[in-house]
CSV table of N, CA and C in Angstrom, one decimal:
chain,number,residue,atom,x,y,z
A,297,MET,N,0.7,-1.2,-0.2
A,297,MET,CA,-0.4,0.2,-0.2
A,297,MET,C,1.6,1.0,0.4
A,298,LYS,N,0.8,2.1,-1.4
A,298,LYS,CA,1.2,3.7,-0.9
A,298,LYS,C,1.0,4.8,0.9
A,299,GLN,N,1.7,4.8,0.9
A,299,GLN,CA,2.3,5.5,2.1
A,299,GLN,C,1.0,6.8,2.3
A,300,GLU,N,1.1,7.5,1.4
A,300,GLU,CA,-0.1,8.6,1.3
A,300,GLU,C,-1.3,8.3,0.9
A,301,LYS,N,-1.6,7.0,1.1
A,301,LYS,CA,-3.6,6.1,1.3
A,301,LYS,C,-3.6,6.0,2.8
A,302,ILE,N,-2.2,5.7,3.3
A,302,ILE,CA,-2.8,5.5,4.8
A,302,ILE,C,-3.6,6.8,5.6
A,303,TRP,N,-3.7,7.7,5.0
A,303,TRP,CA,-4.7,8.4,6.1
A,303,TRP,C,-5.5,8.4,5.9
A,304,TRP,N,-6.1,7.5,5.3
A,304,TRP,CA,-7.9,7.7,5.2
A,304,TRP,C,-8.2,6.0,5.3
A,305,ASN,N,-7.3,5.2,6.2
A,305,ASN,CA,-7.8,4.1,5.8
A,305,ASN,C,-9.0,3.7,7.0
A,306,GLN,N,-9.7,4.4,8.0
A,306,GLN,CA,-10.9,4.5,8.7
A,306,GLN,C,-11.4,4.9,7.8
A,307,GLY,N,-11.7,5.9,7.1
A,307,GLY,CA,-12.5,6.8,6.2
A,307,GLY,C,-12.5,8.4,6.6
A,308,VAL,N,-13.3,9.0,6.3
A,308,VAL,CA,-13.0,10.1,5.8
A,308,VAL,C,-14.4,10.8,5.8
A,309,GLN,N,-15.4,11.5,6.7
A,309,GLN,CA,-16.0,12.1,7.2
A,309,GLN,C,-16.2,13.4,6.3
A,310,PHE,N,-17.6,13.3,5.4
A,310,PHE,CA,-18.1,14.3,4.6
A,310,PHE,C,-19.6,13.8,4.2
A,311,GLU,N,-20.6,15.3,4.3
A,311,GLU,CA,-20.6,15.5,3.5
A,311,GLU,C,-21.8,17.6,2.4
A,312,CYS,N,-21.8,16.9,1.2
A,312,CYS,CA,-22.1,18.1,0.8
A,312,CYS,C,-22.5,18.9,1.7
A,313,GLN,N,-21.9,20.8,2.0
A,313,GLN,CA,-23.1,21.1,2.5
A,313,GLN,C,-23.6,22.5,1.8
A,314,GLY,N,-23.6,22.1,0.6
A,314,GLY,CA,-24.3,23.6,-0.6
A,314,GLY,C,-23.6,24.6,-0.6
A,315,SER,N,-22.3,24.5,0.3
A,315,SER,CA,-21.6,26.1,0.2
A,315,SER,C,-20.8,26.4,-1.4
A,316,GLY,N,-21.2,25.8,-2.5
A,316,GLY,CA,-20.9,26.1,-3.8
A,316,GLY,C,-19.5,26.1,-3.5
A,317,LYS,N,-18.6,26.1,-2.7
A,317,LYS,CA,-17.0,26.1,-2.4
A,317,LYS,C,-16.3,25.5,-3.1
A,318,CYS,N,-16.5,24.9,-3.2
A,318,CYS,CA,-15.7,24.1,-4.7
A,318,CYS,C,-15.8,24.4,-6.1
A,319,CYS,N,-17.2,25.0,-6.5
A,319,CYS,CA,-17.4,25.6,-7.8
A,319,CYS,C,-16.8,26.7,-8.5
A,320,VAL,N,-15.6,27.2,-6.8
A,320,VAL,CA,-15.4,28.5,-7.7
A,320,VAL,C,-13.9,28.0,-7.7
A,321,SER,N,-12.6,28.9,-8.7
A,321,SER,CA,-11.4,28.0,-8.6
A,321,SER,C,-10.7,28.9,-7.1
A,322,HIS,N,-9.6,28.3,-7.2
A,322,HIS,CA,-9.5,28.7,-6.3
A,322,HIS,C,-7.1,27.4,-6.1
A,323,ASN,N,-6.5,27.3,-5.7
A,323,ASN,CA,-5.7,27.5,-5.7
A,323,ASN,C,-4.8,26.6,-7.3
A,324,GLY,N,-5.2,26.4,-8.5
A,324,GLY,CA,-5.1,26.9,-9.3
A,324,GLY,C,-5.8,25.3,-9.9
A,325,TYR,N,-6.9,25.0,-8.5
A,325,TYR,CA,-8.2,23.8,-9.7
A,325,TYR,C,-9.1,25.0,-10.0
A,326,GLY,N,-9.5,25.1,-11.1
A,326,GLY,CA,-10.0,26.1,-11.9
A,326,GLY,C,-10.9,25.5,-13.0
A,327,TYR,N,-10.7,24.5,-14.4
A,327,TYR,CA,-11.4,23.8,-15.2
A,327,TYR,C,-12.6,23.0,-14.6
A,328,VAL,N,-13.4,22.6,-15.1
A,328,VAL,CA,-14.4,22.1,-15.1
A,328,VAL,C,-13.9,20.8,-16.5
A,329,TYR,N,-13.7,20.1,-16.0
A,329,TYR,CA,-13.1,19.3,-17.4
A,329,TYR,C,-14.2,18.4,-17.9
A,330,PHE,N,-14.9,18.2,-18.7
A,330,PHE,CA,-15.7,16.8,-19.4
A,330,PHE,C,-14.7,15.5,-20.1
A,331,THR,N,-15.6,14.8,-20.2
A,331,THR,CA,-15.0,13.7,-20.9
A,331,THR,C,-16.7,13.8,-22.1
A,332,LYS,N,-17.0,12.7,-23.0
A,332,LYS,CA,-17.5,12.3,-23.5
A,332,LYS,C,-19.0,12.2,-22.8
A,333,GLU,N,-19.1,11.4,-22.4
A,333,GLU,CA,-20.0,10.8,-21.3
A,333,GLU,C,-20.6,12.1,-20.4
A,334,ASP,N,-19.3,13.2,-19.8
A,334,ASP,CA,-20.2,13.3,-19.1
A,334,ASP,C,-21.0,14.8,-19.9
A,335,ARG,N,-20.3,14.7,-21.3
A,335,ARG,CA,-20.6,16.0,-21.9
A,335,ARG,C,-22.1,15.9,-22.1
A,336,ARG,N,-22.0,14.0,-22.5
A,336,ARG,CA,-23.6,14.0,-22.9
A,336,ARG,C,-24.7,13.9,-21.6
A,337,ARG,N,-24.1,13.4,-20.5
A,337,ARG,CA,-25.2,13.5,-19.7
A,337,ARG,C,-25.5,14.9,-19.2
A,338,MET,N,-24.7,15.9,-19.4
A,338,MET,CA,-24.4,17.2,-19.4
A,338,MET,C,-25.8,18.5,-19.8
A,339,ALA,N,-26.0,17.4,-21.2
A,339,ALA,CA,-27.1,18.0,-22.7
A,339,ALA,C,-27.9,17.5,-22.3
A,340,ALA,N,-27.5,16.4,-22.1
A,340,ALA,CA,-29.6,15.9,-21.6
A,340,ALA,C,-29.6,16.5,-20.3
A,341,HIS,N,-28.9,16.7,-19.6
A,341,HIS,CA,-29.5,17.0,-18.1
A,341,HIS,C,-30.9,18.9,-18.5
A,342,LEU,N,-29.9,19.5,-19.8
A,342,LEU,CA,-30.2,20.7,-20.4
A,342,LEU,C,-31.2,20.9,-21.3
A,343,LYS,N,-31.6,20.1,-21.4
A,343,LYS,CA,-32.2,19.0,-22.7
A,343,LYS,C,-32.1,19.6,-24.0
A,344,ILE,N,-30.6,19.8,-23.8
A,344,ILE,CA,-30.2,20.1,-25.5
A,344,ILE,C,-29.6,19.0,-26.4
A,345,PRO,N,-29.0,18.9,-27.3
A,345,PRO,CA,-28.2,17.9,-28.3
A,345,PRO,C,-27.3,18.0,-27.6
A,346,THR,N,-26.1,17.1,-27.3
A,346,THR,CA,-24.4,17.0,-26.9
A,346,THR,C,-23.9,18.2,-28.1
A,347,GLN,N,-24.1,17.9,-29.0
A,347,GLN,CA,-23.4,18.7,-30.0
A,347,GLN,C,-23.1,20.4,-29.8
A,348,ILE,N,-24.2,20.6,-29.2
A,348,ILE,CA,-24.9,22.1,-29.1
A,348,ILE,C,-24.5,22.3,-27.9
A,349,PHE,N,-24.6,21.9,-26.6
A,349,PHE,CA,-24.1,21.7,-25.5
A,349,PHE,C,-21.9,22.2,-25.4
A,350,THR,N,-22.2,20.7,-26.5
A,350,THR,CA,-20.3,20.9,-27.1
A,350,THR,C,-19.8,22.2,-27.1
A,351,LYS,N,-20.9,23.1,-28.2
A,351,LYS,CA,-20.0,24.1,-29.1
A,351,LYS,C,-20.5,25.5,-28.2
A,352,GLN,N,-21.6,25.7,-27.4
A,352,GLN,CA,-21.3,26.6,-26.5
A,352,GLN,C,-21.5,26.5,-25.1
A,353,TYR,N,-21.0,25.5,-24.8
A,353,TYR,CA,-20.7,25.6,-23.3
A,353,TYR,C,-19.0,24.7,-22.9
A,354,CYS,N,-18.5,24.0,-24.6
A,354,CYS,CA,-17.0,23.9,-23.6
A,354,CYS,C,-16.0,24.5,-24.6
A,355,VAL,N,-14.7,24.4,-24.2
A,355,VAL,CA,-13.3,25.2,-24.9
A,355,VAL,C,-12.0,23.6,-25.5
A,356,LYS,N,-12.4,23.5,-26.3
A,356,LYS,CA,-10.9,21.8,-26.7
A,356,LYS,C,-10.0,22.7,-26.9
A,357,GLN,N,-9.7,22.3,-25.3
A,357,GLN,CA,-7.7,22.5,-25.4
A,357,GLN,C,-7.0,21.2,-24.8
A,358,GLY,N,-6.3,21.1,-26.5
A,358,GLY,CA,-5.8,20.3,-26.8
A,358,GLY,C,-6.7,19.1,-27.1
A,359,PRO,N,-6.5,17.4,-26.4
A,359,PRO,CA,-7.8,15.9,-26.9
A,359,PRO,C,-8.9,16.7,-25.2
A,360,VAL,N,-8.4,17.6,-24.6
A,360,VAL,CA,-9.4,17.5,-24.0
A,360,VAL,C,-10.9,18.6,-23.6
A,361,TYR,N,-11.8,18.6,-23.5
A,361,TYR,CA,-13.1,19.5,-23.5
A,361,TYR,C,-12.9,20.4,-22.3
A,362,HIS,N,-13.1,21.2,-21.7
A,362,HIS,CA,-13.6,21.7,-20.2
A,362,HIS,C,-14.3,22.9,-20.4
A,363,LEU,N,-14.7,23.2,-19.4
A,363,LEU,CA,-16.1,24.4,-19.4
A,363,LEU,C,-15.6,25.4,-19.6
A,364,LYS,N,-16.7,26.1,-20.7
A,364,LYS,CA,-16.0,27.5,-21.0
A,364,LYS,C,-16.4,28.8,-19.6
A,365,GLU,N,-15.3,29.5,-19.6
A,365,GLU,CA,-15.0,30.4,-17.6
A,365,GLU,C,-15.9,31.2,-19.2
A,366,VAL,N,-16.7,31.6,-17.8
A,366,VAL,CA,-18.0,33.2,-18.4
A,366,VAL,C,-17.5,34.3,-17.4
A,367,HIS,N,-16.9,34.5,-15.9
A,367,HIS,CA,-17.0,34.8,-14.8
A,367,HIS,C,-15.2,35.2,-14.5
A,368,LYS,N,-15.2,36.1,-14.6
A,368,LYS,CA,-13.5,36.7,-14.6
A,368,LYS,C,-12.7,36.1,-13.2
A,369,ASN,N,-13.5,36.1,-12.1
A,369,ASN,CA,-13.2,35.0,-10.9
A,369,ASN,C,-13.0,33.7,-10.9
A,370,GLY,N,-12.8,33.1,-12.2
A,370,GLY,CA,-12.9,31.1,-12.7
A,370,GLY,C,-14.6,30.9,-12.3
A,371,ASP,N,-15.0,31.4,-11.1
A,371,ASP,CA,-16.0,30.5,-11.2
A,371,ASP,C,-17.4,29.6,-12.0
A,372,CYS,N,-17.4,28.4,-11.4
A,372,CYS,CA,-18.3,27.7,-12.9
A,372,CYS,C,-19.9,28.5,-13.0
A,373,ARG,N,-20.2,28.6,-14.3
A,373,ARG,CA,-20.8,29.3,-15.7
A,373,ARG,C,-22.6,28.7,-14.6
A,374,PHE,N,-22.6,27.0,-13.5
A,374,PHE,CA,-23.6,26.7,-12.8
A,374,PHE,C,-24.0,26.9,-11.5
A,375,LEU,N,-22.8,28.0,-11.5
A,375,LEU,CA,-23.2,27.6,-10.0
A,375,LEU,C,-24.1,28.9,-9.6
A,376,LYS,N,-24.8,28.9,-10.0
A,376,LYS,CA,-26.5,30.1,-9.7
A,376,LYS,C,-26.8,30.1,-7.1
A,377,ASN,N,-26.2,31.2,-6.7
A,377,ASN,CA,-27.0,31.9,-5.1
A,377,ASN,C,-26.6,30.1,-4.5
A,378,LYS,N,-24.9,30.0,-4.8
A,378,LYS,CA,-24.1,29.2,-3.7
A,378,LYS,C,-24.7,28.0,-4.9
A,379,GLN,N,-25.8,28.0,-5.2
A,379,GLN,CA,-26.1,26.4,-5.3
A,379,GLN,C,-25.7,26.0,-6.9
A,380,CYS,N,-25.1,24.3,-7.1
A,380,CYS,CA,-24.9,24.3,-8.6
A,380,CYS,C,-26.2,23.9,-9.6
A,381,SER,N,-26.3,24.7,-10.3
A,381,SER,CA,-27.9,25.0,-10.6
A,381,SER,C,-27.7,23.8,-12.4
A,382,ALA,N,-26.9,22.4,-12.4
A,382,ALA,CA,-26.8,21.8,-13.3
A,382,ALA,C,-26.7,20.2,-12.6
A,383,TYR,N,-27.0,20.2,-11.3
A,383,TYR,CA,-26.8,19.0,-10.1
A,383,TYR,C,-26.4,17.9,-10.9
A,384,GLU,N,-27.8,18.0,-11.6
A,384,GLU,CA,-28.1,16.4,-11.6
A,384,GLU,C,-26.9,15.9,-12.9
A,385,GLY,N,-27.2,16.6,-13.8
A,385,GLY,CA,-25.8,16.9,-15.1
A,385,GLY,C,-24.6,16.9,-14.8
A,386,ARG,N,-24.5,17.2,-13.5
A,386,ARG,CA,-22.6,18.1,-13.8
A,386,ARG,C,-21.4,16.4,-14.1
A,387,PRO,N,-20.7,16.1,-13.8
A,387,PRO,CA,-19.3,15.9,-14.5
A,387,PRO,C,-19.3,14.8,-13.8
A,388,THR,N,-18.4,13.8,-14.3
A,388,THR,CA,-17.8,13.3,-13.6
A,388,THR,C,-16.5,13.3,-11.7
A,389,GLN,N,-15.9,14.8,-12.8
A,389,GLN,CA,-14.8,15.2,-11.7
A,389,GLN,C,-15.7,16.6,-10.7
A,390,CYS,N,-17.2,16.7,-10.6
A,390,CYS,CA,-18.2,17.5,-9.3
A,390,CYS,C,-18.8,16.4,-8.9
A,391,ARG,N,-18.2,15.1,-9.3
A,391,ARG,CA,-18.7,14.0,-8.0
A,391,ARG,C,-18.4,13.3,-7.3
A,392,THR,N,-17.0,13.5,-7.7
A,392,THR,CA,-16.5,12.0,-7.1
A,392,THR,C,-15.6,13.6,-6.3
A,393,TRP,N,-15.4,15.1,-6.1
A,393,TRP,CA,-14.9,15.7,-5.3
A,393,TRP,C,-15.9,15.5,-3.8
A,394,PRO,N,-14.9,15.2,-3.0
A,394,PRO,CA,-13.1,16.0,-2.7
A,394,PRO,C,-12.4,14.6,-2.9
A,395,PHE,N,-12.8,14.0,-3.5
A,395,PHE,CA,-11.8,12.5,-3.3
A,395,PHE,C,-10.9,12.7,-4.9
A,396,TRP,N,-10.4,13.4,-4.9
A,396,TRP,CA,-9.4,13.9,-6.0
A,396,TRP,C,-8.2,13.5,-5.7
A,397,PRO,N,-7.3,12.5,-6.9
A,397,PRO,CA,-6.2,12.1,-6.9
A,397,PRO,C,-5.2,13.2,-6.5
A,398,GLU,N,-5.7,14.3,-7.1
A,398,GLU,CA,-4.2,15.0,-6.8
A,398,GLU,C,-4.9,16.0,-5.5
A,399,VAL,N,-5.4,14.9,-4.7
A,399,VAL,CA,-6.0,16.1,-4.0
A,399,VAL,C,-5.7,15.5,-2.1
A,400,MET,N,-5.8,13.5,-2.1
A,400,MET,CA,-5.3,12.6,-1.6
A,400,MET,C,-3.6,12.4,-1.1
A,401,ASN,N,-3.1,13.1,-0.2
A,401,ASN,CA,-2.1,13.3,0.8
A,401,ASN,C,-2.7,14.3,1.5
A,402,ALA,N,-2.2,14.0,2.7
A,402,ALA,CA,-2.0,15.3,4.1
A,402,ALA,C,-1.9,16.0,3.5
A,403,LYS,N,-1.3,16.3,2.9
A,403,LYS,CA,-0.5,17.8,3.1
A,403,LYS,C,-1.6,18.4,2.2
A,404,SER,N,-2.1,18.1,1.0
A,404,SER,CA,-3.1,18.6,0.0
A,404,SER,C,-4.6,19.3,0.6
A,405,TRP,N,-4.4,17.3,1.2
A,405,TRP,CA,-5.5,17.5,1.7
A,405,TRP,C,-6.2,18.5,2.5
A,406,GLN,N,-5.5,18.9,4.0
A,406,GLN,CA,-5.9,19.6,4.7
A,406,GLN,C,-5.4,21.3,3.7
A,407,LYS,N,-4.1,21.4,2.7
A,407,LYS,CA,-4.4,22.5,1.9
A,407,LYS,C,-4.6,23.1,1.3
A,408,ASP,N,-5.6,22.3,0.4
A,408,ASP,CA,-6.5,22.2,-0.9
A,408,ASP,C,-8.2,21.8,-0.8
A,409,VAL,N,-8.4,21.4,0.7
A,409,VAL,CA,-9.8,21.1,0.8
A,409,VAL,C,-10.3,21.6,2.2
A,410,VAL,N,-9.6,20.6,3.4
A,410,VAL,CA,-10.2,20.8,4.8
A,410,VAL,C,-10.0,22.4,5.2
A,411,SER,N,-9.1,23.3,4.4
A,411,SER,CA,-9.7,24.2,5.4
A,411,SER,C,-10.3,25.7,4.1
A,412,PHE,N,-10.8,24.9,3.4
A,412,PHE,CA,-12.0,25.0,2.6
A,412,PHE,C,-13.7,24.7,2.5
A,413,CYS,N,-13.4,23.6,2.4
A,413,CYS,CA,-14.5,23.1,2.4
A,413,CYS,C,-15.0,22.4,3.4
A,414,PRO,N,-17.1,23.5,3.4
A,414,PRO,CA,-17.6,22.9,4.7
A,414,PRO,C,-17.8,21.6,5.4
A,415,GLY,N,-17.9,20.8,4.5
A,415,GLY,CA,-18.2,19.3,4.2
A,415,GLY,C,-17.6,18.3,5.2
A,416,ILE,N,-16.1,19.1,4.9
A,416,ILE,CA,-15.4,17.8,5.8
A,416,ILE,C,-15.7,17.8,7.4
A,417,GLY,N,-15.6,16.8,8.3
A,417,GLY,CA,-16.2,16.1,9.5
A,417,GLY,C,-17.6,16.0,9.5
A,418,LYS,N,-18.2,16.1,8.8
A,418,LYS,CA,-19.9,16.3,8.7
A,418,LYS,C,-19.8,14.9,7.2
A,419,GLY,N,-21.5,15.0,8.1
A,419,GLY,CA,-21.6,13.7,7.8
A,419,GLY,C,-21.9,12.6,8.5
A,420,ARG,N,-21.8,11.8,7.6
A,420,ARG,CA,-21.2,9.7,6.7
A,420,ARG,C,-19.9,9.8,6.9
A,421,ILE,N,-19.2,8.9,7.2
A,421,ILE,CA,-18.2,8.0,6.9
A,421,ILE,C,-17.9,7.7,5.8
A,422,TRP,N,-17.2,8.2,4.7
A,422,TRP,CA,-17.3,8.2,3.6
A,422,TRP,C,-16.0,6.1,4.0
A,423,SER,N,-16.6,5.2,3.6
A,423,SER,CA,-15.2,4.3,3.3
A,423,SER,C,-13.9,4.4,3.2
A,424,LYS,N,-13.0,3.4,3.6
A,424,LYS,CA,-11.9,3.1,2.3
A,424,LYS,C,-12.3,3.2,1.0
A,425,THR,N,-13.3,2.2,0.9
A,425,THR,CA,-13.7,1.0,-0.1
A,425,THR,C,-13.9,2.4,-1.1
A,426,GLU,N,-15.1,3.0,-0.4
A,426,GLU,CA,-16.0,4.0,-1.6
A,426,GLU,C,-14.4,4.9,-1.4
A,427,ILE,N,-14.3,5.5,-1.2
A,427,ILE,CA,-13.0,6.8,-1.3
A,427,ILE,C,-11.7,6.4,-2.9
A,428,ASP,N,-11.7,4.6,-2.1
A,428,ASP,CA,-11.0,4.4,-3.5
A,428,ASP,C,-11.5,4.1,-4.2
A,429,GLN,N,-13.3,4.2,-4.7
A,429,GLN,CA,-13.5,3.5,-6.0
A,429,GLN,C,-13.7,5.1,-6.5
A,430,ASN,N,-14.0,6.3,-5.8
A,430,ASN,CA,-13.7,7.1,-6.3
A,430,ASN,C,-12.5,7.9,-6.6
A,431,LEU,N,-11.6,7.9,-6.0
A,431,LEU,CA,-10.5,8.2,-7.3
A,431,LEU,C,-10.1,6.9,-7.9
A,432,GLU,N,-10.0,6.2,-8.2
A,432,GLU,CA,-10.9,5.1,-9.8
A,432,GLU,C,-11.9,5.7,-10.9
A,433,ILE,N,-12.8,6.2,-10.2
A,433,ILE,CA,-13.4,7.0,-11.2
A,433,ILE,C,-13.0,8.4,-11.5
A,434,GLN,N,-12.4,8.8,-11.0
A,434,GLN,CA,-11.9,10.2,-11.0
A,434,GLN,C,-10.4,9.4,-12.4
A,435,THR,N,-9.7,8.8,-11.7
A,435,THR,CA,-8.8,9.2,-12.7
A,435,THR,C,-9.3,7.6,-14.2
A,436,LYS,N,-9.7,7.0,-14.5
A,436,LYS,CA,-10.7,6.4,-15.4
A,436,LYS,C,-11.2,7.6,-16.1
A,437,SER,N,-11.7,9.1,-15.5
A,437,SER,CA,-12.2,9.6,-15.9
A,437,SER,C,-11.2,10.9,-16.9
A,438,GLU,N,-10.3,10.7,-16.2
A,438,GLU,CA,-8.8,11.3,-16.2
A,438,GLU,C,-8.5,10.8,-18.0
A,439,ASP,N,-8.5,9.6,-17.5
A,439,ASP,CA,-7.7,8.7,-19.1
A,439,ASP,C,-8.4,9.0,-19.5
A,440,SER,N,-9.7,8.9,-19.4
A,440,SER,CA,-10.8,9.0,-20.9
A,440,SER,C,-11.3,10.3,-21.6
A,441,PHE,N,-10.9,11.4,-21.3
A,441,PHE,CA,-10.2,12.2,-22.1
A,441,PHE,C,-11.0,11.9,-23.8
A,442,GLU,N,-11.7,12.3,-24.7
A,442,GLU,CA,-11.8,12.7,-25.4
A,442,GLU,C,-11.5,13.3,-26.4
A,443,THR,N,-10.9,14.0,-27.7
A,443,THR,CA,-11.7,15.3,-28.8
A,443,THR,C,-12.5,14.6,-29.7
A,444,ALA,N,-13.5,13.7,-29.4
A,444,ALA,CA,-14.6,13.7,-29.9
A,444,ALA,C,-15.8,14.2,-29.6
């Protein structure tokens, strides 16, 4: 087992508080990335064709699509009154928060998650297995960015 994983062996207490703080740009995490499936899901939620969603809402950067930024501060365009206005259609990146590979070491977790996310330490305890599953989903998502 990798050393950096040890800290969550007993699970992590987390429950979304609906603060919208994860939907704002901070510490270099600003873009919302979309796989092809994410774009399909969001388009279905918005009741528009995937091609229209992609054209109106996404930017292609290399082989990766990300949400067009419309706010100068980098906040997500779907953040309305501190709530996600497209919650059911949200992409994998948002669905797996706060269990992202890039913050799942103790130092990054404290600096980049605990310091601003009011859901840490509240609600149910996510088991190591659940956390590992979210990490795997996020990693597979990152590996499957498509150009089509």
